[in-house]
Coordinates of C-alpha atoms in Angstrom, one line a residue:
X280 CA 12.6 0.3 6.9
X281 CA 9.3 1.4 9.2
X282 CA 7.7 -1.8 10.9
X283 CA 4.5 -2.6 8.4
X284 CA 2.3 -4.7 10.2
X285 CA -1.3 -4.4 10.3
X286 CA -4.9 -5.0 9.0
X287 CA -5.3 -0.8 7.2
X288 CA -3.1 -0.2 4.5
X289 CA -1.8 3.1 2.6
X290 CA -2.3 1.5 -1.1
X291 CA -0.7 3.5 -3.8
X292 CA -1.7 1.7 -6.8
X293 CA -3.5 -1.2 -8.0
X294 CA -1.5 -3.4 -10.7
X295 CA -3.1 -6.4 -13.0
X296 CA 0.7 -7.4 -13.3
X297 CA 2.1 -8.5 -10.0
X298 CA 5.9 -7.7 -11.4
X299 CA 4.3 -4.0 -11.6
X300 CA 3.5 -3.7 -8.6
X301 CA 6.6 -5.4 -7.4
X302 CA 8.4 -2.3 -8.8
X303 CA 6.3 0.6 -7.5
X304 CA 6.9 -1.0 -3.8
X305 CA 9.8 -1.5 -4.3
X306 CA 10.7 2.4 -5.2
X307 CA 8.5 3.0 -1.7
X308 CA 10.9 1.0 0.2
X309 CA 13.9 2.9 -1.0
X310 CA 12.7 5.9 0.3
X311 CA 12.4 4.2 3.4
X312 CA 8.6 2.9 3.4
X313 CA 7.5 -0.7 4.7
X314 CA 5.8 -0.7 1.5
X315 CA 4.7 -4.4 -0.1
X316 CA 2.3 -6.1 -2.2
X317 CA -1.0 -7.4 -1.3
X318 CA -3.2 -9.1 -3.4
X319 CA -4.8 -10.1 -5.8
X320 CA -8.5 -8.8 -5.1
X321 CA -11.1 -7.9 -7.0
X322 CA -12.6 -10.0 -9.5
X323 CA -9.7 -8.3 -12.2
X324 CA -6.9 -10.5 -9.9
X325 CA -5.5 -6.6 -9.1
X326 CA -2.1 -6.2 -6.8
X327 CA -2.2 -3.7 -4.5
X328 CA 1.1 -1.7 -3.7
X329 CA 0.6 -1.0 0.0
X330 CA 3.2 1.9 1.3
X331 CA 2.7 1.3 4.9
X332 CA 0.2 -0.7 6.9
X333 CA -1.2 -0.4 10.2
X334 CA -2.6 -1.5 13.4
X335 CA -5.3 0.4 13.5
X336 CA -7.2 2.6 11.4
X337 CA -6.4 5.7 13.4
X338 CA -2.7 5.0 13.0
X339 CA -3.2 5.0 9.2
X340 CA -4.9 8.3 9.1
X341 CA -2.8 10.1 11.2
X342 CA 0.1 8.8 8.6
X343 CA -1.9 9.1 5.4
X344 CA -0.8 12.8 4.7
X345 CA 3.0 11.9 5.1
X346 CA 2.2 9.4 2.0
X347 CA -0.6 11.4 -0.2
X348 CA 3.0 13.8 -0.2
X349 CA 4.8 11.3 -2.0
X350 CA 2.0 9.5 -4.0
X351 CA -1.5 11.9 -3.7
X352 CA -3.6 9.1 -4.5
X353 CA -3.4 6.9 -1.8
X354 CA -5.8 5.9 0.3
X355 CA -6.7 3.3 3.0
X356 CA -8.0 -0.3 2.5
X357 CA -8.8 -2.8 5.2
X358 CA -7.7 -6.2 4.8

């Protein structure tokens, strides 16, 4: 599994059932992601299922294409 360590994330999908997301990362991870679950945010308690996070912001743009390949929703999120 790729190191995953970081404040920028490559979220995937935002789950108000934290088993859910628990899933979805854990479908990331067997296709060799450093994928987990952050959360919950928002004021709907959502869990975010993180692919990959980074040190910088920079390092999660230059990675964001590999991941919109797999799931083409993703995006970034600081936390």
């Amino acid at each position: 599994v790729a190191n995953s360590t970081g404040n920028y994330h490559i979220v995937f999908g935002a789950f108000s059932e934290q088993s859910n997301a628990e899933k979805a990362v854990s479908g990331m991870k067997e296709q060799g992601f450093g994928a987990k679950v952050l959360g919950p945010f928002t004021s709907k308690q959502l869990y975010y299922a993180a692919a990959q996070s980074y040190s910088t912001e920079g390092e999660a743009q230059a990675d964001l294409s590999r991941i919109t390949a797999v799931k083409p929703h993703a995006w970034i999120f600081k936390h």
